[in-house]
Short mmCIF file of C-alpha atoms in Angstrom, two decimals:
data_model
loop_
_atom_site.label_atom_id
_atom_site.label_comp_id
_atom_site.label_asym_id
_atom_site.label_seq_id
_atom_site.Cartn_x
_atom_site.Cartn_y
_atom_site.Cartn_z
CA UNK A 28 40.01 3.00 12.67
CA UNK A 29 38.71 0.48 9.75
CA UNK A 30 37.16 -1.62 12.47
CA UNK A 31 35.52 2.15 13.72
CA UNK A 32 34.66 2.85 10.19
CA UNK A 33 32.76 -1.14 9.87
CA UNK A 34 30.46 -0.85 12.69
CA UNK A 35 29.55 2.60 11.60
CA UNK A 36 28.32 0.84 7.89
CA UNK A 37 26.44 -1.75 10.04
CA UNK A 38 24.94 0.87 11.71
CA UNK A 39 20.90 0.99 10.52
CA UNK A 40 19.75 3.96 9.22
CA UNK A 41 16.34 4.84 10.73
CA UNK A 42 13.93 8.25 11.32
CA UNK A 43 16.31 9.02 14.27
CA UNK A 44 18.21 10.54 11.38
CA UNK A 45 16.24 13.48 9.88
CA UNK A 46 17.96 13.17 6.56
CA UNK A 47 15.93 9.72 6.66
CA UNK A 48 12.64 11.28 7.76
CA UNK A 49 13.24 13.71 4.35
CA UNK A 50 13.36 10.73 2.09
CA UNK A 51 10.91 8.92 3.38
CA UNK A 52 8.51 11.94 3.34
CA UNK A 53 9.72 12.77 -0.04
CA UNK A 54 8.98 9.45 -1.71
CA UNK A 55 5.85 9.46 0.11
CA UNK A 56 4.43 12.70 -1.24
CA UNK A 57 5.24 11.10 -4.78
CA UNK A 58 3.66 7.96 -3.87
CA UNK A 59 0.67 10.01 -3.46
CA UNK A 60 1.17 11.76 -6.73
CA UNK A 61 1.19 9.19 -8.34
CA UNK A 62 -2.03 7.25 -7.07
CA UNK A 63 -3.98 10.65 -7.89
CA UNK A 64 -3.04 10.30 -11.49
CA UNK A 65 -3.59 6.59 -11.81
CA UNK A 66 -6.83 7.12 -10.38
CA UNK A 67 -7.97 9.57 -13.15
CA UNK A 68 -6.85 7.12 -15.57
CA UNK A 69 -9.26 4.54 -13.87
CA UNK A 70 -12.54 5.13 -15.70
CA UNK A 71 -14.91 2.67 -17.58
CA UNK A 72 -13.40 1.21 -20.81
CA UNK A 73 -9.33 1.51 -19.75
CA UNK A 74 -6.77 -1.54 -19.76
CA UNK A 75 -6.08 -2.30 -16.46
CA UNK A 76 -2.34 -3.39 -17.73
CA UNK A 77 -2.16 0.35 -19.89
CA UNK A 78 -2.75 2.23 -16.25
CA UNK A 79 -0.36 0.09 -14.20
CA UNK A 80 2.49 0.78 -17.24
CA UNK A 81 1.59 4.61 -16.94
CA UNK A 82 1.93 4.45 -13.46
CA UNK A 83 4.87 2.47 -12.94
CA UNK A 84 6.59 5.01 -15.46
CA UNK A 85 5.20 8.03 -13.84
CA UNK A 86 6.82 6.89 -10.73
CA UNK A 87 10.40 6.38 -12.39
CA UNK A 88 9.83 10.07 -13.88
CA UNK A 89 8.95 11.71 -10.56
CA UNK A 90 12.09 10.10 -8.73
CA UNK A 91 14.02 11.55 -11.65
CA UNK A 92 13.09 14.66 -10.45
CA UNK A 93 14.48 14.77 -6.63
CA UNK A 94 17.70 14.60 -5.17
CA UNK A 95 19.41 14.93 -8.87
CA UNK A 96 23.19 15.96 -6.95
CA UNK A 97 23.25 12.67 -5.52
CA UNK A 98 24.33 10.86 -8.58
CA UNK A 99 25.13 7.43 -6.87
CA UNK A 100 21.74 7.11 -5.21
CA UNK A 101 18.92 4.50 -5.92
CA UNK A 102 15.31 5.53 -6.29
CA UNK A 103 12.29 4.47 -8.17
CA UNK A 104 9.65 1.51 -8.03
CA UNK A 105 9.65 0.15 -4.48
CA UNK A 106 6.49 -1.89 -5.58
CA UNK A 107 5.19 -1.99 -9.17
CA UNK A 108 1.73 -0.41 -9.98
CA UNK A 109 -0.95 -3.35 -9.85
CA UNK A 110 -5.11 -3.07 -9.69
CA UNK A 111 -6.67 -5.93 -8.27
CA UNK A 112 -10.64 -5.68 -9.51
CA UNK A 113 -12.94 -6.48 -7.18
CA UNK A 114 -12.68 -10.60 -5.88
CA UNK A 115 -9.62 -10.84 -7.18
CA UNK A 116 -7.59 -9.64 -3.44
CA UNK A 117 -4.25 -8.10 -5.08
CA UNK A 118 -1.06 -8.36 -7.15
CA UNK A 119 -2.26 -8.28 -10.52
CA UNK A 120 -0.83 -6.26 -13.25
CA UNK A 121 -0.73 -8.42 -16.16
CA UNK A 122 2.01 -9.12 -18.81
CA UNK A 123 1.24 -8.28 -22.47
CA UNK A 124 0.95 -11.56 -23.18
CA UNK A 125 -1.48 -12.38 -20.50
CA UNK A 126 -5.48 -11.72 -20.24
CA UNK A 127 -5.72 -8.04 -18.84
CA UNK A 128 -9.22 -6.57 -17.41
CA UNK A 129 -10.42 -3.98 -19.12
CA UNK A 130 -12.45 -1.27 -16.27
CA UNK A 131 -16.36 -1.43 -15.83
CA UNK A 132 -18.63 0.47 -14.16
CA UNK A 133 -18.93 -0.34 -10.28
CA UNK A 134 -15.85 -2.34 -10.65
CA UNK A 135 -14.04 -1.91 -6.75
CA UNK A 136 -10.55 -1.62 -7.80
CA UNK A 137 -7.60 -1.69 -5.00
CA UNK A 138 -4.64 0.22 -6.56
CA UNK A 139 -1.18 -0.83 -4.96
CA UNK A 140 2.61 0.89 -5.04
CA UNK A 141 5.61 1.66 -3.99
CA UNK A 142 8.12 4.22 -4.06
CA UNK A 143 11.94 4.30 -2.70
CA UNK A 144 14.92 6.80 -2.41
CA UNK A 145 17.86 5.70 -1.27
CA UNK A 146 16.14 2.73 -0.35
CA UNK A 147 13.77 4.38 2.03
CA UNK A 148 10.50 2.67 0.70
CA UNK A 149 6.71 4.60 1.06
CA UNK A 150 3.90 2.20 0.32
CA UNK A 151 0.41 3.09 -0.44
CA UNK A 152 -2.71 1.04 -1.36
CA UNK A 153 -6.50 3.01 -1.92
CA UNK A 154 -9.88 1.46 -3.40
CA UNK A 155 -12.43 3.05 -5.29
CA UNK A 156 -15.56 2.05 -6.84
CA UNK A 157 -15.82 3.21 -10.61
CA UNK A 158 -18.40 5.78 -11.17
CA UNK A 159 -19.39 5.85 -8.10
CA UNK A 160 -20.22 9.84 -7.12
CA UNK A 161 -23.00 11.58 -4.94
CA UNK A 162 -25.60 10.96 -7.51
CA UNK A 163 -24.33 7.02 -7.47
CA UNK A 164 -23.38 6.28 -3.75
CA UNK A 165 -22.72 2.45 -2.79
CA UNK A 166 -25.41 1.26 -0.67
CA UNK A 167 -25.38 -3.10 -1.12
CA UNK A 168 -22.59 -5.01 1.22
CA UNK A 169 -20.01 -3.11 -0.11
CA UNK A 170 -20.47 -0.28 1.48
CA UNK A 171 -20.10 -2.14 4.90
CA UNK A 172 -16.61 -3.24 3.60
CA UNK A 173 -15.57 0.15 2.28
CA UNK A 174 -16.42 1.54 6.31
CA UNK A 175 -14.90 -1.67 7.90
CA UNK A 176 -11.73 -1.55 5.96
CA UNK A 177 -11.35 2.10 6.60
CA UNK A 178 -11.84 2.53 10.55
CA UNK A 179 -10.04 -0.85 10.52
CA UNK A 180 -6.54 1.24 9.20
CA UNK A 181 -8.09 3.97 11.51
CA UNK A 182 -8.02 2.07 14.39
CA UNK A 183 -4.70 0.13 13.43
CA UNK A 184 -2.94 3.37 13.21
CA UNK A 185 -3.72 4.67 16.67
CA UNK A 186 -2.12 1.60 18.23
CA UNK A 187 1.10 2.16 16.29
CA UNK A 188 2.75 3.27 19.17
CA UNK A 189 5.76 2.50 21.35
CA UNK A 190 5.17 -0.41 23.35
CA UNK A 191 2.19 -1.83 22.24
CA UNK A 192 2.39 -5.34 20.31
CA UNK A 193 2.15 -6.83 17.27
CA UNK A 194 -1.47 -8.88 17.96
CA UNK A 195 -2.82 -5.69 20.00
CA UNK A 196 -3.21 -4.62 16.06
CA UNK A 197 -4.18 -8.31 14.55
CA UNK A 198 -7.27 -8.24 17.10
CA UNK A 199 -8.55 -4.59 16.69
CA UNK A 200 -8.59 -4.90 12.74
CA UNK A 201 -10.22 -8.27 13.50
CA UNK A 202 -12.89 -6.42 16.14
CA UNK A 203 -13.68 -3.45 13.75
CA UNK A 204 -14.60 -6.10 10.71
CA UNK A 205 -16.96 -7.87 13.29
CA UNK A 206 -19.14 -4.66 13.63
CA UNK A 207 -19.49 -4.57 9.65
CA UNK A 208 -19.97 -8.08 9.38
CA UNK A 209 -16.69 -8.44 7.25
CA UNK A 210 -13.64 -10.81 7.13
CA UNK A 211 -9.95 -9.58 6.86
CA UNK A 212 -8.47 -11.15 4.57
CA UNK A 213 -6.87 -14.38 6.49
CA UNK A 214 -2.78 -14.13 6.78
CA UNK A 215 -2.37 -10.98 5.25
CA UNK A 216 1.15 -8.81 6.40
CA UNK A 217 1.85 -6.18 7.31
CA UNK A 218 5.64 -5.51 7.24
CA UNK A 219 8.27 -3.62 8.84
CA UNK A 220 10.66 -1.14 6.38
CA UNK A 221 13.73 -1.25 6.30
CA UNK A 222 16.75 0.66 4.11
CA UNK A 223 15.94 -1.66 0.84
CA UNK A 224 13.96 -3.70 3.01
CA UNK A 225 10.55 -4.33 1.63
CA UNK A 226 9.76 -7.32 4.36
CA UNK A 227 11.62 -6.18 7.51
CA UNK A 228 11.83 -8.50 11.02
CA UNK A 229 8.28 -7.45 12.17
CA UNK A 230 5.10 -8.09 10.94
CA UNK A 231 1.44 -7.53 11.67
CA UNK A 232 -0.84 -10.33 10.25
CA UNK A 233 -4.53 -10.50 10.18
CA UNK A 234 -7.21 -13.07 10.78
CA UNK A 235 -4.31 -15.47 11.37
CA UNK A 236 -4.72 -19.33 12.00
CA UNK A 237 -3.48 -21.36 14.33
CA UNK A 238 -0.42 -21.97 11.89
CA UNK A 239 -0.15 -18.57 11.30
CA UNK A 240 0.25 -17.79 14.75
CA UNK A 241 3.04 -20.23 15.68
CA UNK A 242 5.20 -18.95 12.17
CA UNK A 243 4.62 -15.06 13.17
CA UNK A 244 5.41 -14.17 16.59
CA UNK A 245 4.51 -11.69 18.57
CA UNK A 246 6.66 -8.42 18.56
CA UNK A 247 6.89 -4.98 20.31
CA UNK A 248 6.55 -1.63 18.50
CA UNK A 249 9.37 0.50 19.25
CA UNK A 250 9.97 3.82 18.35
CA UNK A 251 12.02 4.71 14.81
CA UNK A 252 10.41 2.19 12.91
CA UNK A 253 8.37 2.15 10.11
CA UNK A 254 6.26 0.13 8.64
CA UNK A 255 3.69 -0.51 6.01
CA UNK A 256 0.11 -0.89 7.28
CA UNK A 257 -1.96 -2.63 4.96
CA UNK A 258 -5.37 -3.86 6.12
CA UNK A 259 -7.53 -6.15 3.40
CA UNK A 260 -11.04 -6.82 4.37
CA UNK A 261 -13.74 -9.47 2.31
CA UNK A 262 -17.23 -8.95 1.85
CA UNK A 263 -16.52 -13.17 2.09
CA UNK A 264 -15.01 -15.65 4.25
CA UNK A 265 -11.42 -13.79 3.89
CA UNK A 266 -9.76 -16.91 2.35
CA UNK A 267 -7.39 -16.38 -0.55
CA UNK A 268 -6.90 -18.84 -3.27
CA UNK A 269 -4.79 -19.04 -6.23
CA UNK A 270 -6.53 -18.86 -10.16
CA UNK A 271 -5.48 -19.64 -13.48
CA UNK A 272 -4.25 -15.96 -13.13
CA UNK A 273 -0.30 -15.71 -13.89
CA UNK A 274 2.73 -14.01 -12.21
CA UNK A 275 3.92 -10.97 -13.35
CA UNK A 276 5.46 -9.67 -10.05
CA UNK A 277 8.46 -10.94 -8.84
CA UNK A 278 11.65 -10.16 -6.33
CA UNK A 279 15.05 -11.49 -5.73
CA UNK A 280 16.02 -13.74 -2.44
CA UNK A 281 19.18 -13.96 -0.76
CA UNK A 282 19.77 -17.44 -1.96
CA UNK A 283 22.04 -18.77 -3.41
CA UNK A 284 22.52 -21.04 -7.12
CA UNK A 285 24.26 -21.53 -9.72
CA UNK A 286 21.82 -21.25 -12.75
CA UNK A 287 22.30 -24.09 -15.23
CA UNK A 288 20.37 -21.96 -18.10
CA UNK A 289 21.86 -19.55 -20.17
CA UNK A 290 18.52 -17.86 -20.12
CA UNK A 291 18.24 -17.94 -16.76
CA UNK A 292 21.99 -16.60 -16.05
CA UNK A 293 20.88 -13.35 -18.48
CA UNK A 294 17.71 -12.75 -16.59
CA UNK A 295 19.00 -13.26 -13.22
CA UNK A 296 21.79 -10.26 -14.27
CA UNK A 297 19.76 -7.92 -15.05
CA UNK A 298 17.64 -8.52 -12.19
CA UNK A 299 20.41 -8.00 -9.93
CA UNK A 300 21.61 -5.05 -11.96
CA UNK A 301 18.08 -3.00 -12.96
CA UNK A 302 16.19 -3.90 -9.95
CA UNK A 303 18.52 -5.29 -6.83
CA UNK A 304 16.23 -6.59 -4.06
CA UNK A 305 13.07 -4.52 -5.33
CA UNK A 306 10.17 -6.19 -6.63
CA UNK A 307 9.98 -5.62 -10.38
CA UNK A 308 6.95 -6.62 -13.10
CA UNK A 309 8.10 -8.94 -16.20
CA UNK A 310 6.60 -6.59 -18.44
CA UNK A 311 9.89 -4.13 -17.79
CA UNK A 312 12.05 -6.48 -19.49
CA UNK A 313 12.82 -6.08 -22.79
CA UNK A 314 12.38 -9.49 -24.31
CA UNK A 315 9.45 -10.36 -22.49
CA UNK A 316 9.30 -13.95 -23.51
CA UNK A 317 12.75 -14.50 -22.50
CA UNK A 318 12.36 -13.26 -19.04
CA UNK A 319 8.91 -15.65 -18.92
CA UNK A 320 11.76 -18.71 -19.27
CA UNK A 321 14.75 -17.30 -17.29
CA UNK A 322 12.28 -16.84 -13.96
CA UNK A 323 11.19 -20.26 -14.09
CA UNK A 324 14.37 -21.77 -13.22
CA UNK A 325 15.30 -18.80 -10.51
CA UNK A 326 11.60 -19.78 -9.07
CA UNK A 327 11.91 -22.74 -8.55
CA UNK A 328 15.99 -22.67 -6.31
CA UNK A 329 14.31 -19.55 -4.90
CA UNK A 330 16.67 -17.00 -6.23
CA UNK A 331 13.25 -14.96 -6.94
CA UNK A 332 9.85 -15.03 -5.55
CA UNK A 333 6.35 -15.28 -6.63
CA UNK A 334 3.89 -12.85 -5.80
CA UNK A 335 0.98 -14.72 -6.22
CA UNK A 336 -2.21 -13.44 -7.59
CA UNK A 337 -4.94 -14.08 -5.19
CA UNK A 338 -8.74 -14.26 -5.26
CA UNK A 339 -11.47 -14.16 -2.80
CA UNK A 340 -14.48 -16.78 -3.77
CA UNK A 341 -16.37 -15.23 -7.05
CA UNK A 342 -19.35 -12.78 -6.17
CA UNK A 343 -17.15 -11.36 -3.17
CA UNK A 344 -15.37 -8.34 -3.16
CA UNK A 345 -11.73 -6.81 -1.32
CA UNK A 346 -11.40 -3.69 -0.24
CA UNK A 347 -7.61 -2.23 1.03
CA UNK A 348 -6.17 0.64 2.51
CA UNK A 349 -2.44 1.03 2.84
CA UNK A 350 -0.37 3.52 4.33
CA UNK A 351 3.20 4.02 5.39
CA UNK A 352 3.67 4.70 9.39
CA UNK A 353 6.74 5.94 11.22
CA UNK A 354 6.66 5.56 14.77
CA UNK A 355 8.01 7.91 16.61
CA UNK A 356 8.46 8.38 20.51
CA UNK A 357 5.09 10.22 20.61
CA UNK A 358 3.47 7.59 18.41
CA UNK A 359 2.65 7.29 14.55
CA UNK A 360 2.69 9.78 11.56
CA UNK A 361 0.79 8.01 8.52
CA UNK A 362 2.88 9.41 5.53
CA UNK A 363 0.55 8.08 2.41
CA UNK A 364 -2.32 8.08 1.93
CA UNK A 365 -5.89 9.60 0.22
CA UNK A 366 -8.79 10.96 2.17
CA UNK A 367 -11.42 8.50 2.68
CA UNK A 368 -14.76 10.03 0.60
CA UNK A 369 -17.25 8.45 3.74
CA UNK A 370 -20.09 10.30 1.59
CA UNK A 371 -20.11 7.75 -1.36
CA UNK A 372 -21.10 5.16 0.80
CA UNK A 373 -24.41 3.99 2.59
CA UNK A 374 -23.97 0.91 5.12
CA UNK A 375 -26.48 -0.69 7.16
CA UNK A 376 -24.05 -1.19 9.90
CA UNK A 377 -21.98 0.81 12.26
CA UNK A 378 -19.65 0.85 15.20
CA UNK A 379 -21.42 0.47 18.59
CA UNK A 380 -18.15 -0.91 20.50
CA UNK A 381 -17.19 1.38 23.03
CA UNK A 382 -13.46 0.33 23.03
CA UNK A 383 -13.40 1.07 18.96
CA UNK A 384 -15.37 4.10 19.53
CA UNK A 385 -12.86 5.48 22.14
CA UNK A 386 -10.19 4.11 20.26
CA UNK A 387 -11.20 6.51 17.11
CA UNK A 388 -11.60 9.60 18.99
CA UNK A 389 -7.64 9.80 19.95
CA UNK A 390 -5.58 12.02 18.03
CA UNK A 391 -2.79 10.37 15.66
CA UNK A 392 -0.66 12.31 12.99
CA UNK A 393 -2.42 12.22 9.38
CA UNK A 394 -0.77 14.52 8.45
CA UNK A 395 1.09 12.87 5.22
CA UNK A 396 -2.47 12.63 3.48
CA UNK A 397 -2.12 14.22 0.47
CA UNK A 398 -4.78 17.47 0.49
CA UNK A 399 -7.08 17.55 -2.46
CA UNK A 400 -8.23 20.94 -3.49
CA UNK A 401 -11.24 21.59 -5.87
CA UNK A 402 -10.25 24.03 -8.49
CA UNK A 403 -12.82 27.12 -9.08
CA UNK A 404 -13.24 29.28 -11.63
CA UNK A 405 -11.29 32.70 -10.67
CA UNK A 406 -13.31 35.37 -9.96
CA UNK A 407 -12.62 39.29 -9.31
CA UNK A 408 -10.64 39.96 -6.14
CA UNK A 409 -13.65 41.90 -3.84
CA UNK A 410 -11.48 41.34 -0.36
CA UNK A 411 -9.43 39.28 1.36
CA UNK A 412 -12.41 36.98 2.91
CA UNK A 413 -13.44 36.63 -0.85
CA UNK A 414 -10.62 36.13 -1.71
CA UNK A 415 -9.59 32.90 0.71
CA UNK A 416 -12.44 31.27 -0.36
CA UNK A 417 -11.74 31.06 -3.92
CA UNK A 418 -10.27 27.60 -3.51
CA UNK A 419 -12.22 25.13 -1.60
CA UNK A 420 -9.51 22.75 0.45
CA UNK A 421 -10.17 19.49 1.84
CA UNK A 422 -8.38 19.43 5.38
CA UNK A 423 -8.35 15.91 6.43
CA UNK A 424 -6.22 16.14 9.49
CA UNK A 425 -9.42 17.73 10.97
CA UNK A 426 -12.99 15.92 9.92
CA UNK A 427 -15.99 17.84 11.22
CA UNK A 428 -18.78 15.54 10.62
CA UNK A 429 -19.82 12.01 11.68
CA UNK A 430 -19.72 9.05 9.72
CA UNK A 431 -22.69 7.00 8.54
CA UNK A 432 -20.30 3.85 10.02
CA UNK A 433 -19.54 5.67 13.55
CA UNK A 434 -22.84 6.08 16.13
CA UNK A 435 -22.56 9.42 17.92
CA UNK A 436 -19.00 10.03 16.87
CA UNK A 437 -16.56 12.88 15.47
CA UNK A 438 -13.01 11.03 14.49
CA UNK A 439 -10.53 13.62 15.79
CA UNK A 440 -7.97 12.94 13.24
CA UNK A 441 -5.67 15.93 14.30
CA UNK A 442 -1.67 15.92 15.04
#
C-alpha cells in the first residue's frame, strides 16, 4: 500500500484534472487583474521601480483572497512585476539602490508577471506605448512591430495543438516577422508549466542559431500541457546583449553547496523558505544590502540564477506578448491575456502570405482574455434594448473588423 500510495505522489498533476484547470484559470484571471491596474499606473512621470512594487504587492493581496480553506497551500508571485522600456528587451525592475526609469511619453513599455496557486503558474506579458490614444496613433516602425508581434502570438497559438512540433511554432513566428520586416528576438523561450515548474521539459525558441538548435530539440505538443507563449519581436537585428544594467531577479537551482558565507547561508534560507523554486526580486528582502552580498556567492556555485537584463542595440525597440496556453485534445485555450487595441497603430506593412492568412482565419479558444468594459454614465431605464446598451463591452473572442496589418482578412478569434 505505501509503494501504491508513492507512485500516486509521483503522479503529475495536469488539466486532465479539473481541480487543476480551476487554479490555473483562477490565477490567470488575477494575472489579468493585475496587468490592468499596473497599466493605469503607467503614465508619464511614474517610477518604473514604484509600479513594479505596487504590482508585485497587488498580486500577493489578490492570492490572499482565493482558496482561503486551504491553509497549507502556496500561491503568490510566480514571476515578479518588471517593465522593460523600449530597447531594453525585458527583466528589469530595479532595486532601490539601483538607477530606475522614470515613464515618458511614447516610451513602449513590455510589462511582465506571474501568478501561481498551488503551484499552477499563469504568465502574462502586454506592451503599450505611453500616451498613445486615437488622437496619437503610432505610425513610424513601431507600428510594424506592434502588428508583427501580435499576429506572431496569433499565429503561434493556433498551432498549439496536439501533434504538431516544437519548430512548426519557431518558423511561423519567424514567417509572420518577415512580412513586417521585424526580427524576433534571437533565442528567446518559450517554456512548458509545470506544478512549481516555471521552465518545464519543452520549449519553443525563436530565431534560433545553429547552437541554439543543437541545445533545444525538437518536441511534440501533446495534449494536457501548458505552457507559456511568449513571442519578443525587434524593430532591430533581434540580438540581445547585456548593459551596465544590474540583477534584481533571481531563482533557486537544484544544486547543490555548502555556502562558506554566513551571509550567504542567511540569504539562501530565506530563499528557500519565502520563495522555494519561484523567481523572487532582491528588493523583497528586508536588508537589501545584505541580500546584494549573500546572492553573489549562491551565483556563482549556481544555487540561484541570474535573470539577466537584456537590451536590443540603442534606437531599437521590443515589443512582447505573452500568454498562458493549455492544450487540450481539441487544441489551445489562451488563459491571459489583454485585447490587442489594432486601432492605435498605423503600419506600412501587412500580411500577404497565404499560409499566415489561412492560418489566422481558424478558430482557437481566447476565451481567457480578460473583457474590458467602458463605463457610461447611467441613464433612465426607457426599455430593455436601452437598457442593454448602457454598457458598451468589448467582446474579443469575436473581432468584426479587419486589421490595418491583415489584407482582405477578418481574424475569427471564436471558441
Amino acid at each position: 500500500m505505501a509503494d501504491k500510495d508513492k507512485d500516486n505522489d509521483d503522479v503529475e498533476a495536469t488539466i486532465a484534472d479539473e481541480a487543476v484547470v480551476i487554479k490555473y484559470k483562477t490565477a490567470g484571471e488575477i494575472v489579468n487583474r493585475v496587468l490592468v491596474e499596473i497599466i493605469e499606473k503607467c503614465v508619464e512621470g511614474a517610477s518604473v521601480r514604484d509600479v513594479c512594487i505596487s504590482g508585485d504587492n497587488l498580486i500577493l493581496e489578490e492570492t490572499s483572497k482565493v482558496f482561503k480553506k486551504e491553509k497549507e497551500m502556496k500561491k503568490g508571485i510566480a514571476f515578479p512585476v518588471c517593465i522593460s522600456a523600449n530597447g531594453c528587451i525585458c527583466h528589469f525592475s530595479p532595486i532601490t539602490s539601483e538607477p530606475d526609469h522614470i515613464i515618458a511619453k511614447d516610451d513602449v513599455l513590455k510589462i511582465d508577471l506571474g501568478v501561481h496557486l498551488d503551484g499552477f503558474i499563469s504568465m502574462i506579458a502586454h506592451t503599450i506605448v505611453v500616451g498613445a490614444n486615437s488622437e496619437n496613433k503610432i505610425t513610424d516602425k513601431r507600428a510594424n512591430c506592434f502588428l508583427a508581434a501580435h499576429y506572431a502570438s496569433q499565429a503561434a497559438l493556433r498551432l498549439m495543438r496536439p501533434g504538431n512540433d516544437t519548430y512548426q511554432i519557431t518558423d511561423m513566428v519567424m514567417k509572420v516577422c518577415k512580412e513586417f520586416d521585424c526580427k524576433p528576438v534571437e533565442g528567446m523561450l518559450s517554456h512548458q508549466l509545470q506544478q512549481f515548474k516555471l521552465d518545464g521539459p519543452k520549449t519553443i525558441i525563436q530565431n534560433p542559431s545553429e547552437a541554439h538548435r543543437k541545445e533545444h530539440e525538437k518536441a511534440t505538443i501533446e495534449a494536457n500541457e501548458v505552457y507559456a507563449l511568449d513571442v519578443l519581436v525587434s524593430t532591430g537585428s533581434g540580438a540581445a546583449r547585456e548593459t551596465t544594467a544590474k540583477v534584481s531577479v533571481f531563482k533557486k537551482t537544484e544544486e547543490v553547496y555548502p555556502l562558506k558565507l554566513r551571509a550567504s547561508r542567511i540569504f539562501y534560507t530565506e530563499v528557500i523558505q519565502k520563495h522555494s523554486i519561484m523567481p523572487f526580486n532582491l528588493r523583497n528582502f528586508e536588508d537589501e544590502k545584505k541580500a546584494k552580498m549573500g546572492v553573489m556567492e549562491c551565483v556563482n556555485h549556481k544555487l540561484i540564477e541570474p535573470y539577466q537584463v537584456l537590451f536590443e542595440k540603442t534606437g531599437e525597440i521590443v515589443v512582447q506578448y505573452k500568454f498562458t496556453v493549455l492544450v487540450t485534445a481539441t487544441g489551445p485555450a489562451r488563459i491571459t491575456g489583454l485585447p490587442f487595441e489594432e486601432d492605435l497603430y498605423v503600419p506600412n506593412l501587412s500580411i500577404k502570405d497565404p499560409e499566415i492568412l489561412n492560418l489566422l482565419k481558424t478558430s482557437v479558444n481566447q476565451r481567457g482574455i480578460l473583457q474590458l468594459v467602458k463605463k457610461k454614465k447611467k441613464k433612465p431605464q426607457k426599455n430593455a434594448n436601452n437598457a442593454a446598451g448602457e454598457n458598451c463591452s468589448m467582446d474579443v473572442d469575436q473581432p468584426t473588423k479587419t486589421g490595418p496589418g491583415v489584407e482582405k482578412m477578418e481574424v475569427d478569434a471564436s471558441a
